[in-house]
PDB file of C-alpha atoms in Angstrom:
ATOM      1  CA  UNK A   1      -0.348  -0.128   0.034  1.00  0.00           C
ATOM      2  CA  UNK A   2       2.808   2.316   0.254  1.00  0.00           C
ATOM      3  CA  UNK A   3       6.680   2.612  -0.431  1.00  0.00           C
ATOM      4  CA  UNK A   4       8.241   3.842   2.952  1.00  0.00           C
ATOM      5  CA  UNK A   5      11.272   6.273   3.601  1.00  0.00           C
ATOM      6  CA  UNK A   6      14.210   5.582   5.462  1.00  0.00           C
ATOM      7  CA  UNK A   7      13.068   8.120   8.077  1.00  0.00           C
ATOM      8  CA  UNK A   8       9.931   5.216   8.742  1.00  0.00           C
ATOM      9  CA  UNK A   9      12.666   2.214   9.422  1.00  0.00           C
ATOM     10  CA  UNK A  10      13.974   4.051  12.861  1.00  0.00           C
ATOM     11  CA  UNK A  11      15.791   1.200  14.030  1.00  0.00           C
ATOM     12  CA  UNK A  12      13.727  -0.843  15.677  1.00  0.00           C
ATOM     13  CA  UNK A  13      11.259  -1.683  12.927  1.00  0.00           C
ATOM     14  CA  UNK A  14       9.063  -0.230  10.063  1.00  0.00           C
ATOM     15  CA  UNK A  15       6.768   2.878  11.098  1.00  0.00           C
ATOM     16  CA  UNK A  16       3.726   2.279   8.564  1.00  0.00           C
ATOM     17  CA  UNK A  17       1.642   5.325   7.715  1.00  0.00           C
ATOM     18  CA  UNK A  18       4.503   7.441   8.870  1.00  0.00           C
ATOM     19  CA  UNK A  19       4.343  11.665   7.307  1.00  0.00           C
ATOM     20  CA  UNK A  20       7.092  10.405   4.588  1.00  0.00           C
ATOM     21  CA  UNK A  21       5.650   6.535   3.170  1.00  0.00           C
ATOM     22  CA  UNK A  22       4.168   7.083  -0.920  1.00  0.00           C
ATOM     23  CA  UNK A  23       1.353   5.332  -0.751  1.00  0.00           C
ATOM     24  CA  UNK A  24      -0.239   3.260  -2.769  1.00  0.00           C
ATOM     25  CA  UNK A  25      -3.244   1.705  -4.517  1.00  0.00           C
ATOM     26  CA  UNK A  26      -7.078   2.500  -2.826  1.00  0.00           C
ATOM     27  CA  UNK A  27      -7.230   5.503  -4.827  1.00  0.00           C
ATOM     28  CA  UNK A  28     -10.413   4.979  -5.363  1.00  0.00           C
ATOM     29  CA  UNK A  29     -11.421   5.148  -1.188  1.00  0.00           C
ATOM     30  CA  UNK A  30      -9.452   7.972  -1.275  1.00  0.00           C
ATOM     31  CA  UNK A  31     -11.604   9.651  -4.191  1.00  0.00           C
ATOM     32  CA  UNK A  32     -15.288   8.618  -2.361  1.00  0.00           C
ATOM     33  CA  UNK A  33     -13.963  10.174   0.828  1.00  0.00           C
ATOM     34  CA  UNK A  34     -13.264  13.363  -0.971  1.00  0.00           C
ATOM     35  CA  UNK A  35     -16.636  13.248  -2.704  1.00  0.00           C
ATOM     36  CA  UNK A  36     -18.408  12.905  -0.274  1.00  0.00           C
ATOM     37  CA  UNK A  37     -16.693  16.028   1.282  1.00  0.00           C
ATOM     38  CA  UNK A  38     -17.605  18.174  -1.934  1.00  0.00           C
ATOM     39  CA  UNK A  39     -20.582  16.377  -2.961  1.00  0.00           C
ATOM     40  CA  UNK A  40     -24.566  18.793  -1.981  1.00  0.00           C
ATOM     41  CA  UNK A  41     -25.126  17.097   1.934  1.00  0.00           C
ATOM     42  CA  UNK A  42     -28.472  15.873   2.065  1.00  0.00           C
ATOM     43  CA  UNK A  43     -31.863  18.120   3.963  1.00  0.00           C
ATOM     44  CA  UNK A  44     -31.917  18.064   7.300  1.00  0.00           C
ATOM     45  CA  UNK A  45     -34.575  17.449   9.555  1.00  0.00           C
ATOM     46  CA  UNK A  46     -36.154  20.495   8.682  1.00  0.00           C
ATOM     47  CA  UNK A  47     -35.749  19.856   5.045  1.00  0.00           C
ATOM     48  CA  UNK A  48     -33.572  23.300   4.385  1.00  0.00           C
ATOM     49  CA  UNK A  49     -30.574  22.495   3.392  1.00  0.00           C
ATOM     50  CA  UNK A  50     -27.432  21.514   5.257  1.00  0.00           C
ATOM     51  CA  UNK A  51     -24.303  22.702   5.386  1.00  0.00           C
ATOM     52  CA  UNK A  52     -22.639  19.785   7.180  1.00  0.00           C
ATOM     53  CA  UNK A  53     -21.641  16.398   6.410  1.00  0.00           C
ATOM     54  CA  UNK A  54     -20.684  13.474   8.550  1.00  0.00           C
ATOM     55  CA  UNK A  55     -18.636  10.342   7.091  1.00  0.00           C
ATOM     56  CA  UNK A  56     -18.187   7.971   9.600  1.00  0.00           C
ATOM     57  CA  UNK A  57     -15.327   5.669   8.635  1.00  0.00           C
ATOM     58  CA  UNK A  58     -15.624   2.175  10.645  1.00  0.00           C
ATOM     59  CA  UNK A  59     -12.495  -1.022   9.619  1.00  0.00           C
ATOM     60  CA  UNK A  60     -10.411  -3.542  12.082  1.00  0.00           C
ATOM     61  CA  UNK A  61      -7.555  -1.792  13.666  1.00  0.00           C
ATOM     62  CA  UNK A  62      -4.816  -0.791  11.052  1.00  0.00           C
ATOM     63  CA  UNK A  63      -6.647  -1.333   7.925  1.00  0.00           C
ATOM     64  CA  UNK A  64      -5.487   1.729   7.148  1.00  0.00           C
ATOM     65  CA  UNK A  65      -8.190   4.152   8.042  1.00  0.00           C
ATOM     66  CA  UNK A  66      -5.829   7.297   9.249  1.00  0.00           C
ATOM     67  CA  UNK A  67      -3.975   6.969   5.920  1.00  0.00           C
ATOM     68  CA  UNK A  68      -6.983   6.844   3.947  1.00  0.00           C
ATOM     69  CA  UNK A  69      -9.028  10.179   5.902  1.00  0.00           C
ATOM     70  CA  UNK A  70      -5.165  11.644   5.688  1.00  0.00           C
ATOM     71  CA  UNK A  71      -4.831  11.472   1.665  1.00  0.00           C
ATOM     72  CA  UNK A  72      -8.344  12.890   1.619  1.00  0.00           C
ATOM     73  CA  UNK A  73      -7.623  15.851   3.513  1.00  0.00           C
ATOM     74  CA  UNK A  74      -4.288  16.607   1.783  1.00  0.00           C
ATOM     75  CA  UNK A  75      -6.260  16.279  -1.379  1.00  0.00           C
ATOM     76  CA  UNK A  76      -8.910  18.465  -0.160  1.00  0.00           C
ATOM     77  CA  UNK A  77      -6.664  21.262   1.372  1.00  0.00           C
ATOM     78  CA  UNK A  78      -4.158  21.113  -2.289  1.00  0.00           C
ATOM     79  CA  UNK A  79      -6.955  21.410  -4.864  1.00  0.00           C
ATOM     80  CA  UNK A  80      -9.579  22.506  -3.116  1.00  0.00           C
ATOM     81  CA  UNK A  81      -7.899  25.383  -0.180  1.00  0.00           C
ATOM     82  CA  UNK A  82     -10.073  23.760   2.516  1.00  0.00           C
ATOM     83  CA  UNK A  83      -9.333  24.082   6.164  1.00  0.00           C
ATOM     84  CA  UNK A  84      -9.317  21.260   8.065  1.00  0.00           C
ATOM     85  CA  UNK A  85      -8.279  19.798  11.543  1.00  0.00           C
ATOM     86  CA  UNK A  86      -7.568  16.645  12.821  1.00  0.00           C
ATOM     87  CA  UNK A  87      -7.475  15.222  16.129  1.00  0.00           C
ATOM     88  CA  UNK A  88      -6.797  11.563  17.489  1.00  0.00           C
ATOM     89  CA  UNK A  89      -8.278  10.571  20.674  1.00  0.00           C
ATOM     90  CA  UNK A  90      -6.639   7.751  22.845  1.00  0.00           C
ATOM     91  CA  UNK A  91      -7.693   4.603  25.132  1.00  0.00           C
ATOM     92  CA  UNK A  92      -7.877   5.684  28.754  1.00  0.00           C
ATOM     93  CA  UNK A  93      -7.607   9.065  27.976  1.00  0.00           C
ATOM     94  CA  UNK A  94     -11.154  10.017  29.015  1.00  0.00           C
ATOM     95  CA  UNK A  95     -10.295  13.102  30.879  1.00  0.00           C
ATOM     96  CA  UNK A  96      -8.702  14.856  28.240  1.00  0.00           C
ATOM     97  CA  UNK A  97     -11.127  14.376  25.698  1.00  0.00           C
ATOM     98  CA  UNK A  98     -12.337  17.406  25.998  1.00  0.00           C
ATOM     99  CA  UNK A  99      -9.752  19.463  25.218  1.00  0.00           C
ATOM    100  CA  UNK A 100      -9.458  17.584  22.603  1.00  0.00           C
ATOM    101  CA  UNK A 101     -12.244  18.369  21.141  1.00  0.00           C
ATOM    102  CA  UNK A 102     -10.972  22.396  21.523  1.00  0.00           C
ATOM    103  CA  UNK A 103      -7.634  20.946  19.506  1.00  0.00           C
ATOM    104  CA  UNK A 104      -9.915  19.453  16.361  1.00  0.00           C
ATOM    105  CA  UNK A 105     -11.843  23.422  16.234  1.00  0.00           C
ATOM    106  CA  UNK A 106      -8.488  25.260  17.765  1.00  0.00           C
ATOM    107  CA  UNK A 107      -6.175  23.330  14.283  1.00  0.00           C
ATOM    108  CA  UNK A 108      -9.865  25.206  11.949  1.00  0.00           C
ATOM    109  CA  UNK A 109      -9.335  28.555  13.603  1.00  0.00           C
ATOM    110  CA  UNK A 110      -4.942  28.333  13.415  1.00  0.00           C
ATOM    111  CA  UNK A 111      -5.302  27.499   9.575  1.00  0.00           C
ATOM    112  CA  UNK A 112      -7.469  30.340   8.729  1.00  0.00           C
ATOM    113  CA  UNK A 113      -4.993  32.613  10.561  1.00  0.00           C
ATOM    114  CA  UNK A 114      -2.336  31.405   8.847  1.00  0.00           C
ATOM    115  CA  UNK A 115      -4.109  32.483   5.732  1.00  0.00           C
ATOM    116  CA  UNK A 116      -4.642  36.178   6.874  1.00  0.00           C
ATOM    117  CA  UNK A 117      -1.423  36.588   7.620  1.00  0.00           C
ATOM    118  CA  UNK A 118      -0.337  35.687   3.700  1.00  0.00           C
ATOM    119  CA  UNK A 119       1.523  31.880   4.980  1.00  0.00           C
ATOM    120  CA  UNK A 120      -0.597  29.782   2.391  1.00  0.00           C
ATOM    121  CA  UNK A 121       0.496  30.628  -1.267  1.00  0.00           C
ATOM    122  CA  UNK A 122      -1.108  34.015  -1.441  1.00  0.00           C
ATOM    123  CA  UNK A 123      -4.469  33.049   0.250  1.00  0.00           C
ATOM    124  CA  UNK A 124      -4.634  36.414   2.500  1.00  0.00           C
ATOM    125  CA  UNK A 125      -7.524  37.813   1.184  1.00  0.00           C
ATOM    126  CA  UNK A 126      -9.453  34.464   2.022  1.00  0.00           C
ATOM    127  CA  UNK A 127      -7.766  34.856   5.654  1.00  0.00           C
ATOM    128  CA  UNK A 128      -9.205  38.417   6.376  1.00  0.00           C
ATOM    129  CA  UNK A 129     -12.353  37.706   4.982  1.00  0.00           C
ATOM    130  CA  UNK A 130     -13.038  34.565   7.687  1.00  0.00           C
ATOM    131  CA  UNK A 131     -11.446  37.260  10.740  1.00  0.00           C
ATOM    132  CA  UNK A 132     -13.631  40.353   9.391  1.00  0.00           C
ATOM    133  CA  UNK A 133     -16.706  37.084   9.354  1.00  0.00           C
ATOM    134  CA  UNK A 134     -15.584  35.893  12.776  1.00  0.00           C
ATOM    135  CA  UNK A 135     -15.692  39.032  14.279  1.00  0.00           C
ATOM    136  CA  UNK A 136     -18.819  39.894  12.690  1.00  0.00           C
ATOM    137  CA  UNK A 137     -20.798  37.281  13.883  1.00  0.00           C
ATOM    138  CA  UNK A 138     -19.696  36.842  18.062  1.00  0.00           C
ATOM    139  CA  UNK A 139     -19.364  39.839  20.190  1.00  0.00           C
ATOM    140  CA  UNK A 140     -16.530  40.485  22.364  1.00  0.00           C
ATOM    141  CA  UNK A 141     -17.620  38.209  25.800  1.00  0.00           C
ATOM    142  CA  UNK A 142     -18.067  34.896  23.109  1.00  0.00           C
ATOM    143  CA  UNK A 143     -14.540  36.166  22.245  1.00  0.00           C
ATOM    144  CA  UNK A 144     -13.163  36.380  25.451  1.00  0.00           C
ATOM    145  CA  UNK A 145     -14.665  32.345  26.305  1.00  0.00           C
ATOM    146  CA  UNK A 146     -13.692  30.986  22.814  1.00  0.00           C
ATOM    147  CA  UNK A 147     -10.649  32.713  23.044  1.00  0.00           C
ATOM    148  CA  UNK A 148      -9.958  30.060  25.983  1.00  0.00           C
ATOM    149  CA  UNK A 149     -10.910  26.773  24.130  1.00  0.00           C
ATOM    150  CA  UNK A 150      -9.423  28.361  20.673  1.00  0.00           C
ATOM    151  CA  UNK A 151      -6.005  29.823  21.486  1.00  0.00           C
ATOM    152  CA  UNK A 152      -5.615  30.231  17.735  1.00  0.00           C
ATOM    153  CA  UNK A 153      -8.072  32.842  18.028  1.00  0.00           C
ATOM    154  CA  UNK A 154      -6.719  35.892  18.707  1.00  0.00           C
ATOM    155  CA  UNK A 155      -4.285  35.384  16.544  1.00  0.00           C
ATOM    156  CA  UNK A 156      -7.202  35.442  13.673  1.00  0.00           C
ATOM    157  CA  UNK A 157      -9.538  37.655  15.544  1.00  0.00           C
ATOM    158  CA  UNK A 158      -7.334  40.319  18.263  1.00  0.00           C
ATOM    159  CA  UNK A 159     -10.087  41.939  18.620  1.00  0.00           C
ATOM    160  CA  UNK A 160     -12.391  39.349  19.672  1.00  0.00           C
ATOM    161  CA  UNK A 161      -9.777  38.524  22.922  1.00  0.00           C
ATOM    162  CA  UNK A 162     -10.244  42.518  23.633  1.00  0.00           C
ATOM    163  CA  UNK A 163     -12.315  44.574  25.994  1.00  0.00           C
ATOM    164  CA  UNK A 164     -14.609  44.480  29.201  1.00  0.00           C
ATOM    165  CA  UNK A 165     -13.824  41.818  31.927  1.00  0.00           C
ATOM    166  CA  UNK A 166     -12.520  38.272  31.688  1.00  0.00           C
ATOM    167  CA  UNK A 167     -14.789  35.134  31.261  1.00  0.00           C
ATOM    168  CA  UNK A 168     -13.312  31.994  31.360  1.00  0.00           C
ATOM    169  CA  UNK A 169     -14.228  29.650  29.074  1.00  0.00           C
ATOM    170  CA  UNK A 170     -14.961  26.531  32.357  1.00  0.00           C
ATOM    171  CA  UNK A 171     -17.415  28.982  33.647  1.00  0.00           C
ATOM    172  CA  UNK A 172     -19.779  29.270  30.392  1.00  0.00           C
ATOM    173  CA  UNK A 173     -22.025  25.964  30.185  1.00  0.00           C
ATOM    174  CA  UNK A 174     -21.618  23.316  27.269  1.00  0.00           C
ATOM    175  CA  UNK A 175     -24.444  24.268  25.652  1.00  0.00           C
ATOM    176  CA  UNK A 176     -22.742  27.929  25.594  1.00  0.00           C
ATOM    177  CA  UNK A 177     -20.133  26.212  23.917  1.00  0.00           C
ATOM    178  CA  UNK A 178     -20.791  24.510  21.801  1.00  0.00           C
ATOM    179  CA  UNK A 179     -23.609  27.246  20.074  1.00  0.00           C
ATOM    180  CA  UNK A 180     -20.036  29.132  20.327  1.00  0.00           C
ATOM    181  CA  UNK A 181     -18.580  26.854  18.171  1.00  0.00           C
ATOM    182  CA  UNK A 182     -21.339  26.467  15.961  1.00  0.00           C
ATOM    183  CA  UNK A 183     -21.601  29.509  15.401  1.00  0.00           C
ATOM    184  CA  UNK A 184     -17.596  30.229  15.114  1.00  0.00           C
ATOM    185  CA  UNK A 185     -17.370  27.057  11.848  1.00  0.00           C
ATOM    186  CA  UNK A 186     -20.632  28.938  10.441  1.00  0.00           C
ATOM    187  CA  UNK A 187     -18.735  32.141  10.139  1.00  0.00           C
ATOM    188  CA  UNK A 188     -15.680  30.091   8.019  1.00  0.00           C
ATOM    189  CA  UNK A 189     -17.565  28.118   6.121  1.00  0.00           C
ATOM    190  CA  UNK A 190     -19.595  31.745   4.696  1.00  0.00           C
ATOM    191  CA  UNK A 191     -16.264  33.278   3.689  1.00  0.00           C
ATOM    192  CA  UNK A 192     -15.728  32.769   0.272  1.00  0.00           C
ATOM    193  CA  UNK A 193     -17.104  29.044  -0.794  1.00  0.00           C
ATOM    194  CA  UNK A 194     -14.316  27.355   0.957  1.00  0.00           C
ATOM    195  CA  UNK A 195     -14.855  23.768   3.407  1.00  0.00           C
ATOM    196  CA  UNK A 196     -13.778  23.047   6.109  1.00  0.00           C
ATOM    197  CA  UNK A 197     -12.712  19.449   7.221  1.00  0.00           C
ATOM    198  CA  UNK A 198     -12.679  17.910  10.662  1.00  0.00           C
ATOM    199  CA  UNK A 199     -11.503  14.721  11.614  1.00  0.00           C
ATOM    200  CA  UNK A 200     -11.634  12.892  14.351  1.00  0.00           C
ATOM    201  CA  UNK A 201      -9.857  10.157  15.110  1.00  0.00           C
ATOM    202  CA  UNK A 202     -10.495   7.053  16.844  1.00  0.00           C
ATOM    203  CA  UNK A 203     -13.460   8.856  17.886  1.00  0.00           C
ATOM    204  CA  UNK A 204     -14.389   5.641  19.859  1.00  0.00           C
ATOM    205  CA  UNK A 205     -12.255   6.790  22.762  1.00  0.00           C
ATOM    206  CA  UNK A 206     -13.646  10.152  22.799  1.00  0.00           C
ATOM    207  CA  UNK A 207     -15.253  10.828  25.957  1.00  0.00           C
ATOM    208  CA  UNK A 208     -19.221  10.557  25.899  1.00  0.00           C
ATOM    209  CA  UNK A 209     -19.776  14.603  27.423  1.00  0.00           C
ATOM    210  CA  UNK A 210     -17.185  15.346  25.294  1.00  0.00           C
ATOM    211  CA  UNK A 211     -19.009  14.813  22.548  1.00  0.00           C
ATOM    212  CA  UNK A 212     -22.123  16.605  23.417  1.00  0.00           C
TER     213      UNK A 212
END
């Protein structure tokens, strides 16, 4: 399935799926994932068009699920300019699940911030549109709450983390944080026709409360 680079052999044996590996085959599976991402999602429960599609990729351990998603994410980023973010949950690490969920959204914000700063191949205009849309969508208090959970947010929208008294993410209810994260993603998706891919790898190990 891949041609390993010498760096994938640290001395104790091959490290399959390393970043230097050149994968072979399974192009049809990768294409199915890409097509699932770019195709029009089904209507929501209310019959209105939805902007979100959820895809569950299942299979035996070691069957290459992570590498398939990584290849699809690379294709979406390179060919469509998508913002992508990935986190991997670990067995027995329930106490860290919520932090990983925040990291998933922070990776999305970080990608947009890189664009706004001009670090992503001349995409500064798009990044600045994202910054403007997020700033207009979230008020100062919401920005301060999310800035604690998402450290990259002040880099994307400096104005959101300033002014007023402090308000900590830990003091906000789960429903409040969920609402603010949904508004943040909606603002990102409304900023220029580019998509966003959030990958929760090994989500079966995520503590249930973190997914609420």
